[in-house]
Each structure stands twice: as C-alpha cells, then as structure tokens.
Amino acid sequence: MALQIVPEIVLSSGHKMPVLGLGTAIFPPVASEIVVRAVLQAIELGFRHFDTASVYQTEPALGEAIEEAIRLGLVKSRDELFITSKLWCSDCHAQLVIECLDLYLIHWPLSMKPGAYEYPPKAEDLLPMDYKSVWVAMEECQRLGLTKSIGVSNFSCKKLDHLLAFATIPPAVNQVELNPYWQQKKLIDHCKANGITVAAFSPLGAAGTSWGSSRVLESEVLKEIAEAKGKTVAQVCLRWEYEQGIGIVVKSYNKERIKQNLEIFDWALSDEESKKIGEIPQSRRHSGEEFLFLNGPFKTIEELWDGEL
Ligand code: A2P
C-alpha cells in the first residue's frame, strides 16, 4: 500500500507538526478496539499526527495502538509520531497540569472544579480560569520535557493577547473550529502575526456530532467544485484548509475515508475555486453554549468569544 507523506509545519517551539492529523473525538465514546483499529489503519496509510484529549476518553486506546504499531513495525518508535492532547477544564488548575506529549493544549478558556469530568458540564462546576498560574504550569511541562510544545484551544484573539502579555513561552498552537463555513480569517491573521499556528477541528463540519452539522459535506458550492475536479467534497474541503497554511485534525474511523483524506497534497484549487469558497456565508457552529450559565464565568456567547462571532 502506498504510504502518503504528509507535509510538516514548523511550530514556534522549533518542533515540526504534520499538517494533517487524525482526530479521535466521538461522543458517546466507542469501544477502544474501534479506536485502536482506526489508528492502526491511519498509521499504515501515512498519518503520523493524532489528536486526543482526556475528555474524549481515547488516550488509552491511542496509547495501545501506538504500542501495537511499533510491535508490528509500522513505525520504529514513538518518536515518529506527533501526539496532541488537551487539558480538560477540571484539570485547569496549576497543580493538575501534567502530560508526556508532543503538543499539550488548554482545551477551553475556563476551569471546572477538580474532579468534575462531566460533559456537558454542570453549572455549579464551572469556574473562571486563572490563566496565569495555569499557563505557568503548562510552561513548566514544556521545560521539564513532558511535552515538546504547548498551546491552547478555543481561544479568541483577545484571550490570546491576554496570554501573550505574560507568557514566557508563547502558545505554539490555537486549535479552533475551522472549515469553509467558519473560516476564521481574522483569527488566522492574528495568529500568524504572533507566530501561533492555527489548527482546525471540525474541518469537515463534524457531521453527526452534537457540536457539528452536515452543512459542510452537503455544501452545493463544495459539491460543484468536487465534481469538476473529480475529488470528493471532503477532499476539496481539506485541500482548501491546507491552502490556508494551517494544521488540520480530521476525524474518521473508516479506512476508505481515512485514505481519501490523505490524498490532498498533489493537486490544488484554482484561484476561482478558492474565491467561491471564500464567499460562503459564515457562522460559528460550535458556540460553546454548554459552558454558558448565569452564574458562570461566561454568561453569553459574546463573552465566551469576546464578540468575535
Ligand atoms: P467517519 O468516522 O464514519 O468517517 P470532522 O473531522 O469535521 O469532525 O468530521 C468528522 C465526520 O466526518 C465523521 O462523522 C466522519 O465519519 C466524517 N468523515 C470523515 N472523513 C470523511 C470523508 N472523507 N467523507 C465523508 N465523511 C467523512
């Protein structure tokens, strides 16, 4: 089977990240064998970057799959892989930050009471995050070699600026919802200006999840381009994202689709096609509503995203 080579991006930490990673978020969680099988198939086909989070409950299965991949000789060692995980809100307290990774992200810009692992969260569990002490603990993780790079997820430009004002190690990555229906142009420009790599989650719109919709895969604009190019809608979408100069974590547990998603690096969109995608009306789908409570750290969507809607 031909191995697809995925290009890499150099992060501000100096470490390289394969631009395309396999996402593993699925709710409700599936049996670990399904995750292990998908990760092994993905490694066999060429994926080297895997995205997990403690709240996804896929960290153990990913670990198991990596061990098996080494045993089978699909990779020689763990060093050939790039693993991202995320600090869940209830661990967003300086003393609870610890991992052993390539990239460790603060999952959301808020905290929850230690031990509260429920998702969606309960109102009484939410707390404002003490950004400074949590970030200092993240920096310590990098200094100790527990993770090679650190970053954030679901941060607005304003929250990034707040962090950058005191960070001694700036965030290498901001992982956010990004696809043709929520292109995040302002955030991409702001991150580029500050040496932060943007990584896209829900790059295909996360159809079938509570935080996604089928609007991307059913897009008439994307369908038309896909037909003209002899590609699938998913491939057109991922190629457009790649051309934005960002990282992408696409979730699939299906071998054919895992393979298809890797086949985006030897062709390009025309200026006209990119322009058409650029004109798609914009709206955020994953608004983080589950974190909004009258007595919580964020009462409205505007507060959570600092009006960047
Ligand atoms: P499956 O795991 O059955 O392949 P996102 O990456 O935006 O979160 O989207 C994930 C969703 O898109 C999953 O439901 C996944 O289903 C589906 N998906 C992934 N790759 C493709 C593809 N190439 N074509 C169609 N659907 C896809």
mmCIF file of C-alpha atoms and ligand atoms in Angstrom:
data_model
loop_
_atom_site.group_PDB
_atom_site.id
_atom_site.type_symbol
_atom_site.label_atom_id
_atom_site.label_comp_id
_atom_site.label_asym_id
_atom_site.label_seq_id
_atom_site.Cartn_x
_atom_site.Cartn_y
_atom_site.Cartn_z
ATOM 1 C CA MET A 1 0.000 0.000 0.000
ATOM 2 C CA ALA A 2 1.452 3.417 -0.987
ATOM 3 C CA LEU A 3 2.308 5.478 2.048
ATOM 4 C CA GLN A 4 1.081 9.081 1.815
ATOM 5 C CA ILE A 5 3.665 11.616 3.003
ATOM 6 C CA VAL A 6 2.091 14.457 4.980
ATOM 7 C CA PRO A 7 3.905 17.835 4.871
ATOM 8 C CA GLU A 8 5.016 19.385 8.174
ATOM 9 C CA ILE A 9 4.709 22.842 9.740
ATOM 10 C CA VAL A 10 7.461 24.191 11.993
ATOM 11 C CA LEU A 11 5.909 25.430 15.245
ATOM 12 C CA SER A 12 7.262 28.400 17.213
ATOM 13 C CA SER A 13 8.778 25.869 19.631
ATOM 14 C CA GLY A 14 11.044 24.689 16.782
ATOM 15 C CA HIS A 15 9.330 21.285 16.599
ATOM 16 C CA LYS A 16 7.668 20.015 13.431
ATOM 17 C CA MET A 17 3.966 19.094 13.280
ATOM 18 C CA PRO A 18 2.475 17.085 10.372
ATOM 19 C CA VAL A 19 -0.172 19.423 8.907
ATOM 20 C CA LEU A 20 -2.814 16.718 8.846
ATOM 21 C CA GLY A 21 -3.712 14.765 11.973
ATOM 22 C CA LEU A 22 -6.354 12.171 12.793
ATOM 23 C CA GLY A 23 -8.951 13.435 15.281
ATOM 24 C CA THR A 24 -10.357 10.907 17.753
ATOM 25 C CA ALA A 25 -13.291 12.750 19.390
ATOM 26 C CA ILE A 26 -16.537 10.818 19.338
ATOM 27 C CA PHE A 27 -19.491 11.090 21.770
ATOM 28 C CA PRO A 28 -20.724 8.871 23.217
ATOM 29 C CA PRO A 29 -17.313 7.131 23.306
ATOM 30 C CA VAL A 30 -16.945 3.928 21.252
ATOM 31 C CA ALA A 31 -15.246 0.650 22.209
ATOM 32 C CA SER A 32 -11.478 1.008 22.396
ATOM 33 C CA GLU A 33 -10.977 -1.711 19.707
ATOM 34 C CA ILE A 34 -12.636 0.617 17.174
ATOM 35 C CA VAL A 35 -10.236 3.441 18.023
ATOM 36 C CA VAL A 36 -7.212 1.113 18.025
ATOM 37 C CA ARG A 37 -8.168 -0.296 14.611
ATOM 38 C CA ALA A 38 -8.711 3.159 13.072
ATOM 39 C CA VAL A 39 -5.392 4.479 14.446
ATOM 40 C CA LEU A 40 -3.501 1.439 13.127
ATOM 41 C CA GLN A 41 -5.123 1.805 9.703
ATOM 42 C CA ALA A 42 -4.291 5.519 9.731
ATOM 43 C CA ILE A 43 -0.621 4.822 10.598
ATOM 44 C CA GLU A 44 -0.464 2.211 7.868
ATOM 45 C CA LEU A 45 -1.799 4.728 5.350
ATOM 46 C CA GLY A 46 0.506 7.587 6.399
ATOM 47 C CA PHE A 47 -0.994 9.526 9.317
ATOM 48 C CA ARG A 48 1.676 10.405 11.897
ATOM 49 C CA HIS A 49 -0.226 13.064 13.873
ATOM 50 C CA PHE A 50 -3.005 12.044 16.291
ATOM 51 C CA ASP A 51 -5.268 14.325 18.275
ATOM 52 C CA THR A 52 -6.830 13.267 21.562
ATOM 53 C CA ALA A 53 -7.962 14.818 24.852
ATOM 54 C CA SER A 54 -8.648 13.442 28.297
ATOM 55 C CA VAL A 55 -12.337 14.293 27.898
ATOM 56 C CA TYR A 56 -12.579 12.196 24.688
ATOM 57 C CA GLN A 57 -11.521 9.087 26.668
ATOM 58 C CA THR A 58 -9.417 7.956 23.690
ATOM 59 C CA GLU A 59 -5.965 8.468 25.266
ATOM 60 C CA PRO A 60 -5.619 4.822 26.470
ATOM 61 C CA ALA A 61 -6.730 3.371 23.096
ATOM 62 C CA LEU A 62 -4.324 5.670 21.271
ATOM 63 C CA GLY A 63 -1.509 4.513 23.564
ATOM 64 C CA GLU A 64 -2.451 0.890 22.896
ATOM 65 C CA ALA A 65 -2.497 1.475 19.138
ATOM 66 C CA ILE A 66 0.937 3.133 19.227
ATOM 67 C CA GLU A 67 2.397 0.179 21.124
ATOM 68 C CA GLU A 68 0.862 -2.213 18.588
ATOM 69 C CA ALA A 69 2.108 -0.123 15.637
ATOM 70 C CA ILE A 70 5.653 -0.337 16.993
ATOM 71 C CA ARG A 71 5.268 -4.075 17.612
ATOM 72 C CA LEU A 72 4.031 -4.584 14.036
ATOM 73 C CA GLY A 73 6.896 -2.483 12.666
ATOM 74 C CA LEU A 74 4.575 0.162 11.138
ATOM 75 C CA VAL A 75 6.767 2.746 12.904
ATOM 76 C CA LYS A 76 10.120 2.204 14.562
ATOM 77 C CA SER A 77 9.425 4.230 17.689
ATOM 78 C CA ARG A 78 7.052 6.648 19.393
ATOM 79 C CA ASP A 79 9.325 9.477 18.130
ATOM 80 C CA GLU A 80 7.983 9.050 14.593
ATOM 81 C CA LEU A 81 4.535 10.127 15.799
ATOM 82 C CA PHE A 82 3.144 13.512 16.838
ATOM 83 C CA ILE A 83 0.585 13.297 19.655
ATOM 84 C CA THR A 84 -1.628 16.172 20.800
ATOM 85 C CA SER A 85 -3.749 16.060 23.928
ATOM 86 C CA LYS A 86 -5.692 18.653 25.902
ATOM 87 C CA LEU A 87 -6.011 19.732 29.498
ATOM 88 C CA TRP A 88 -9.664 19.323 30.486
ATOM 89 C CA CYS A 89 -11.353 22.211 32.342
ATOM 90 C CA SER A 90 -11.443 20.381 35.684
ATOM 91 C CA ASP A 91 -7.651 19.992 35.402
ATOM 92 C CA CYS A 92 -7.210 23.704 34.633
ATOM 93 C CA HIS A 93 -5.562 24.300 37.991
ATOM 94 C CA ALA A 94 -1.820 24.787 38.202
ATOM 95 C CA GLN A 95 -1.201 21.614 40.278
ATOM 96 C CA LEU A 96 -3.141 19.336 37.868
ATOM 97 C CA VAL A 97 -1.200 20.106 34.672
ATOM 98 C CA ILE A 98 0.963 17.122 33.657
ATOM 99 C CA GLU A 99 1.456 15.010 30.498
ATOM 100 C CA CYS A 100 4.007 13.415 28.146
ATOM 101 C CA LEU A 101 3.292 14.624 24.648
ATOM 102 C CA ASP A 102 4.327 16.469 21.505
ATOM 103 C CA LEU A 103 1.659 19.126 21.947
ATOM 104 C CA TYR A 104 -0.437 19.893 25.016
ATOM 105 C CA LEU A 105 -3.346 22.323 24.726
ATOM 106 C CA ILE A 106 -5.600 24.044 27.249
ATOM 107 C CA HIS A 107 -8.924 22.663 25.955
ATOM 108 C CA TRP A 108 -11.219 25.626 26.778
ATOM 109 C CA PRO A 109 -10.586 29.061 28.338
ATOM 110 C CA LEU A 110 -12.271 28.146 31.611
ATOM 111 C CA SER A 111 -11.843 25.873 34.618
ATOM 112 C CA MET A 112 -14.092 23.391 36.359
ATOM 113 C CA LYS A 113 -13.927 22.095 39.897
ATOM 114 C CA PRO A 114 -11.138 19.498 40.181
ATOM 115 C CA GLY A 115 -12.561 16.020 39.523
ATOM 116 C CA ALA A 116 -15.601 17.272 37.582
ATOM 117 C CA TYR A 117 -15.333 15.280 34.361
ATOM 118 C CA GLU A 118 -18.921 15.552 33.254
ATOM 119 C CA TYR A 119 -19.590 16.753 29.713
ATOM 120 C CA PRO A 120 -21.686 18.781 29.135
ATOM 121 C CA PRO A 121 -20.676 20.425 32.427
ATOM 122 C CA LYS A 122 -22.938 21.274 35.352
ATOM 123 C CA ALA A 123 -23.397 24.957 36.233
ATOM 124 C CA GLU A 124 -22.054 24.537 39.767
ATOM 125 C CA ASP A 125 -18.794 23.037 38.491
ATOM 126 C CA LEU A 126 -17.686 25.959 36.312
ATOM 127 C CA LEU A 127 -15.039 28.429 37.473
ATOM 128 C CA PRO A 128 -13.162 31.274 35.825
ATOM 129 C CA MET A 129 -9.661 30.164 34.864
ATOM 130 C CA ASP A 130 -6.613 31.686 36.490
ATOM 131 C CA TYR A 131 -4.867 31.967 33.111
ATOM 132 C CA LYS A 132 -1.520 32.982 34.543
ATOM 133 C CA SER A 133 -0.963 30.132 37.006
ATOM 134 C CA VAL A 134 -2.303 27.515 34.574
ATOM 135 C CA TRP A 135 -0.055 28.809 31.783
ATOM 136 C CA VAL A 136 2.977 28.888 34.109
ATOM 137 C CA ALA A 137 2.260 25.192 34.855
ATOM 138 C CA MET A 138 1.969 24.456 31.116
ATOM 139 C CA GLU A 139 5.332 26.190 30.562
ATOM 140 C CA GLU A 140 6.804 24.053 33.328
ATOM 141 C CA CYS A 141 5.580 20.926 31.493
ATOM 142 C CA GLN A 142 7.495 22.026 28.408
ATOM 143 C CA ARG A 143 10.612 22.944 30.413
ATOM 144 C CA LEU A 144 10.546 19.521 32.096
ATOM 145 C CA GLY A 145 10.256 17.805 28.703
ATOM 146 C CA LEU A 146 6.814 16.338 29.471
ATOM 147 C CA THR A 147 5.562 17.957 26.270
ATOM 148 C CA LYS A 148 7.568 19.404 23.382
ATOM 149 C CA SER A 149 5.140 22.237 22.616
ATOM 150 C CA ILE A 150 2.237 23.909 24.398
ATOM 151 C CA GLY A 151 -0.792 25.763 23.180
ATOM 152 C CA VAL A 152 -4.466 26.477 23.592
ATOM 153 C CA SER A 153 -7.805 25.615 22.040
ATOM 154 C CA ASN A 154 -10.961 27.700 21.608
ATOM 155 C CA PHE A 155 -9.167 30.969 22.391
ATOM 156 C CA SER A 156 -10.313 34.251 20.818
ATOM 157 C CA CYS A 157 -7.791 36.892 19.605
ATOM 158 C CA LYS A 158 -8.482 38.826 22.817
ATOM 159 C CA LYS A 159 -7.774 35.845 25.077
ATOM 160 C CA LEU A 160 -4.590 35.078 23.103
ATOM 161 C CA ASP A 161 -3.437 38.677 23.646
ATOM 162 C CA HIS A 162 -4.106 38.319 27.367
ATOM 163 C CA LEU A 163 -1.976 35.163 27.486
ATOM 164 C CA LEU A 164 0.789 36.627 25.312
ATOM 165 C CA ALA A 165 1.096 39.578 27.703
ATOM 166 C CA PHE A 166 2.613 37.377 30.441
ATOM 167 C CA ALA A 167 3.704 34.151 28.664
ATOM 168 C CA THR A 168 7.430 33.413 28.736
ATOM 169 C CA ILE A 169 6.769 30.571 26.261
ATOM 170 C CA PRO A 170 4.113 31.771 23.794
ATOM 171 C CA PRO A 171 1.423 29.256 22.728
ATOM 172 C CA ALA A 172 2.622 27.353 19.626
ATOM 173 C CA VAL A 173 -0.910 26.392 18.511
ATOM 174 C CA ASN A 174 -4.515 27.559 18.862
ATOM 175 C CA GLN A 175 -6.868 24.724 17.863
ATOM 176 C CA VAL A 176 -10.288 26.048 16.845
ATOM 177 C CA GLU A 177 -13.390 25.205 14.846
ATOM 178 C CA LEU A 178 -12.472 25.990 11.250
ATOM 179 C CA ASN A 179 -13.964 24.960 7.913
ATOM 180 C CA PRO A 180 -15.387 26.705 4.819
ATOM 181 C CA TYR A 181 -18.471 27.723 6.863
ATOM 182 C CA TRP A 182 -16.398 29.292 9.689
ATOM 183 C CA GLN A 183 -13.181 30.399 8.077
ATOM 184 C CA GLN A 184 -11.732 32.400 10.993
ATOM 185 C CA LYS A 185 -9.809 34.787 8.723
ATOM 186 C CA LYS A 186 -9.247 37.397 11.455
ATOM 187 C CA LEU A 187 -8.024 34.759 13.924
ATOM 188 C CA ILE A 188 -5.662 33.218 11.326
ATOM 189 C CA ASP A 189 -4.149 36.656 10.583
ATOM 190 C CA HIS A 190 -3.803 37.447 14.281
ATOM 191 C CA CYS A 191 -2.166 34.093 14.999
ATOM 192 C CA LYS A 192 0.206 34.429 12.031
ATOM 193 C CA ALA A 193 1.256 37.873 13.256
ATOM 194 C CA ASN A 194 2.101 36.326 16.636
ATOM 195 C CA GLY A 195 3.848 33.160 15.400
ATOM 196 C CA ILE A 196 0.957 30.919 16.515
ATOM 197 C CA THR A 197 -0.091 28.018 14.246
ATOM 198 C CA VAL A 198 -3.845 27.631 13.850
ATOM 199 C CA ALA A 199 -5.123 24.043 13.814
ATOM 200 C CA ALA A 200 -8.638 23.281 12.556
ATOM 201 C CA PHE A 201 -11.029 20.992 14.395
ATOM 202 C CA SER A 202 -14.332 20.046 12.743
ATOM 203 C CA PRO A 203 -12.613 20.594 9.359
ATOM 204 C CA LEU A 204 -15.475 18.712 7.664
ATOM 205 C CA GLY A 205 -18.128 20.250 9.922
ATOM 206 C CA ALA A 206 -18.210 17.300 12.361
ATOM 207 C CA ALA A 207 -21.409 15.851 10.841
ATOM 208 C CA GLY A 208 -23.301 13.564 13.185
ATOM 209 C CA THR A 209 -21.990 15.117 16.423
ATOM 210 C CA SER A 210 -23.776 17.417 18.862
ATOM 211 C CA TRP A 211 -21.226 20.167 18.061
ATOM 212 C CA GLY A 212 -21.337 19.800 14.287
ATOM 213 C CA SER A 213 -23.657 19.661 11.275
ATOM 214 C CA SER A 214 -23.824 18.268 7.752
ATOM 215 C CA ARG A 215 -23.715 21.735 6.156
ATOM 216 C CA VAL A 216 -20.078 21.315 5.006
ATOM 217 C CA LEU A 217 -20.398 17.862 3.453
ATOM 218 C CA GLU A 218 -23.717 18.874 1.839
ATOM 219 C CA SER A 219 -22.493 22.228 0.556
ATOM 220 C CA GLU A 220 -23.571 22.938 -3.041
ATOM 221 C CA VAL A 221 -20.524 25.164 -3.580
ATOM 222 C CA LEU A 222 -18.155 22.399 -2.467
ATOM 223 C CA LYS A 223 -20.090 19.718 -4.385
ATOM 224 C CA GLU A 224 -19.785 21.681 -7.622
ATOM 225 C CA ILE A 225 -16.016 22.111 -7.205
ATOM 226 C CA ALA A 226 -15.604 18.469 -6.194
ATOM 227 C CA GLU A 227 -17.453 17.242 -9.291
ATOM 228 C CA ALA A 228 -15.432 19.473 -11.610
ATOM 229 C CA LYS A 229 -12.148 18.214 -10.119
ATOM 230 C CA GLY A 230 -13.034 14.545 -9.733
ATOM 231 C CA LYS A 231 -12.481 14.796 -5.963
ATOM 232 C CA THR A 232 -14.816 14.304 -3.011
ATOM 233 C CA VAL A 233 -16.336 17.185 -1.037
ATOM 234 C CA ALA A 234 -14.193 16.171 1.957
ATOM 235 C CA GLN A 235 -11.024 16.334 -0.152
ATOM 236 C CA VAL A 236 -11.901 19.772 -1.562
ATOM 237 C CA CYS A 237 -12.604 20.971 1.946
ATOM 238 C CA LEU A 238 -9.343 19.607 3.421
ATOM 239 C CA ARG A 239 -7.325 20.907 0.461
ATOM 240 C CA TRP A 240 -8.817 24.397 0.915
ATOM 241 C CA GLU A 241 -7.868 24.262 4.611
ATOM 242 C CA TYR A 242 -4.330 23.105 3.764
ATOM 243 C CA GLU A 243 -4.018 26.069 1.398
ATOM 244 C CA GLN A 244 -4.830 28.413 4.314
ATOM 245 C CA GLY A 245 -1.457 27.448 5.850
ATOM 246 C CA ILE A 246 -2.967 25.818 8.925
ATOM 247 C CA GLY A 247 -2.901 22.426 10.653
ATOM 248 C CA ILE A 248 -5.962 20.161 10.372
ATOM 249 C CA VAL A 249 -7.281 17.348 12.574
ATOM 250 C CA VAL A 250 -9.871 15.338 10.691
ATOM 251 C CA LYS A 251 -11.781 12.557 12.398
ATOM 252 C CA SER A 252 -12.564 9.342 10.581
ATOM 253 C CA TYR A 253 -12.756 5.775 11.855
ATOM 254 C CA ASN A 254 -13.397 4.428 8.348
ATOM 255 C CA LYS A 255 -10.449 3.045 6.365
ATOM 256 C CA GLU A 256 -11.598 4.245 2.929
ATOM 257 C CA ARG A 257 -12.273 7.757 4.238
ATOM 258 C CA ILE A 258 -9.008 7.832 6.226
ATOM 259 C CA LYS A 259 -7.211 7.043 2.957
ATOM 260 C CA GLN A 260 -9.224 9.578 0.983
ATOM 261 C CA ASN A 261 -8.465 12.319 3.494
ATOM 262 C CA LEU A 262 -4.714 11.840 2.991
ATOM 263 C CA GLU A 263 -4.957 12.280 -0.783
ATOM 264 C CA ILE A 264 -4.954 16.059 -0.872
ATOM 265 C CA PHE A 265 -1.309 17.004 -1.327
ATOM 266 C CA ASP A 266 -0.641 16.514 -5.054
ATOM 267 C CA TRP A 267 -3.242 18.806 -6.599
ATOM 268 C CA ALA A 268 -4.508 22.355 -5.963
ATOM 269 C CA LEU A 269 -7.600 24.530 -6.087
ATOM 270 C CA SER A 270 -7.721 27.284 -8.707
ATOM 271 C CA ASP A 271 -7.985 30.942 -7.620
ATOM 272 C CA GLU A 272 -11.563 30.943 -8.881
ATOM 273 C CA GLU A 273 -12.456 27.873 -6.773
ATOM 274 C CA SER A 274 -10.832 29.365 -3.652
ATOM 275 C CA LYS A 275 -12.701 32.612 -4.282
ATOM 276 C CA LYS A 276 -16.044 30.757 -4.431
ATOM 277 C CA ILE A 277 -15.286 29.022 -1.126
ATOM 278 C CA GLY A 278 -14.209 32.368 0.344
ATOM 279 C CA GLU A 279 -17.672 33.774 -0.418
ATOM 280 C CA ILE A 280 -19.615 31.156 1.595
ATOM 281 C CA PRO A 281 -21.745 32.883 4.313
ATOM 282 C CA GLN A 282 -20.083 32.491 7.714
ATOM 283 C CA SER A 283 -21.318 31.324 11.112
ATOM 284 C CA ARG A 284 -19.840 29.554 14.126
ATOM 285 C CA ARG A 285 -21.414 26.140 14.745
ATOM 286 C CA HIS A 286 -19.669 25.039 17.952
ATOM 287 C CA SER A 287 -20.534 28.067 20.052
ATOM 288 C CA GLY A 288 -19.638 26.518 23.426
ATOM 289 C CA GLU A 289 -23.215 27.036 24.668
ATOM 290 C CA GLU A 290 -22.739 24.156 27.098
ATOM 291 C CA PHE A 291 -20.335 26.381 29.073
ATOM 292 C CA LEU A 292 -22.724 29.349 29.430
ATOM 293 C CA PHE A 293 -24.504 29.839 32.763
ATOM 294 C CA LEU A 294 -25.943 32.918 34.501
ATOM 295 C CA ASN A 295 -23.627 32.452 37.482
ATOM 296 C CA GLY A 296 -20.729 31.004 35.470
ATOM 297 C CA PRO A 297 -17.518 32.620 34.204
ATOM 298 C CA PHE A 298 -19.218 33.280 30.833
ATOM 299 C CA LYS A 299 -22.897 34.235 30.653
ATOM 300 C CA THR A 300 -23.219 34.771 26.918
ATOM 301 C CA ILE A 301 -21.693 33.595 23.648
ATOM 302 C CA GLU A 302 -20.369 37.149 23.176
ATOM 303 C CA GLU A 303 -18.452 36.926 26.461
ATOM 304 C CA LEU A 304 -17.005 33.493 25.702
ATOM 305 C CA TRP A 305 -15.724 34.585 22.283
ATOM 306 C CA ASP A 306 -15.138 38.261 23.172
ATOM 307 C CA GLY A 307 -17.613 39.304 20.479
ATOM 308 C CA GLU A 308 -15.510 37.549 17.788
ATOM 309 C CA LEU A 309 -18.543 35.903 16.214
HETATM 310 P P1 A2P B 1 -16.455 8.509 9.729
HETATM 311 O O1 A2P B 1 -15.658 8.436 11.008
HETATM 312 O O2 A2P B 1 -17.525 7.489 9.645
HETATM 313 O O3 A2P B 1 -15.554 8.577 8.503
HETATM 314 P P2 A2P B 1 -14.767 16.373 11.412
HETATM 315 O O4 A2P B 1 -13.394 15.873 11.061
HETATM 316 O O5 A2P B 1 -15.118 17.687 10.793
HETATM 317 O O6 A2P B 1 -15.020 16.340 12.879
HETATM 318 O O7 A2P B 1 -15.835 15.382 10.733
HETATM 319 C C1 A2P B 1 -15.937 14.071 11.152
HETATM 320 C C2 A2P B 1 -17.126 13.410 10.488
HETATM 321 O O8 A2P B 1 -16.956 13.379 9.076
HETATM 322 C C3 A2P B 1 -17.263 11.989 10.954
HETATM 323 O O9 A2P B 1 -18.644 11.726 11.059
HETATM 324 C C4 A2P B 1 -16.635 11.165 9.833
HETATM 325 O O10 A2P B 1 -17.269 9.913 9.743
HETATM 326 C C5 A2P B 1 -16.943 12.006 8.613
HETATM 327 N N1 A2P B 1 -15.902 11.916 7.580
HETATM 328 C C6 A2P B 1 -14.566 11.876 7.754
HETATM 329 N N2 A2P B 1 -13.930 11.816 6.571
HETATM 330 C C7 A2P B 1 -14.904 11.808 5.631
HETATM 331 C C8 A2P B 1 -14.894 11.757 4.198
HETATM 332 N N3 A2P B 1 -13.760 11.682 3.516
HETATM 333 N N4 A2P B 1 -16.091 11.766 3.555
HETATM 334 C C9 A2P B 1 -17.255 11.826 4.247
HETATM 335 N N5 A2P B 1 -17.332 11.881 5.587
HETATM 336 C C10 A2P B 1 -16.172 11.887 6.268
#
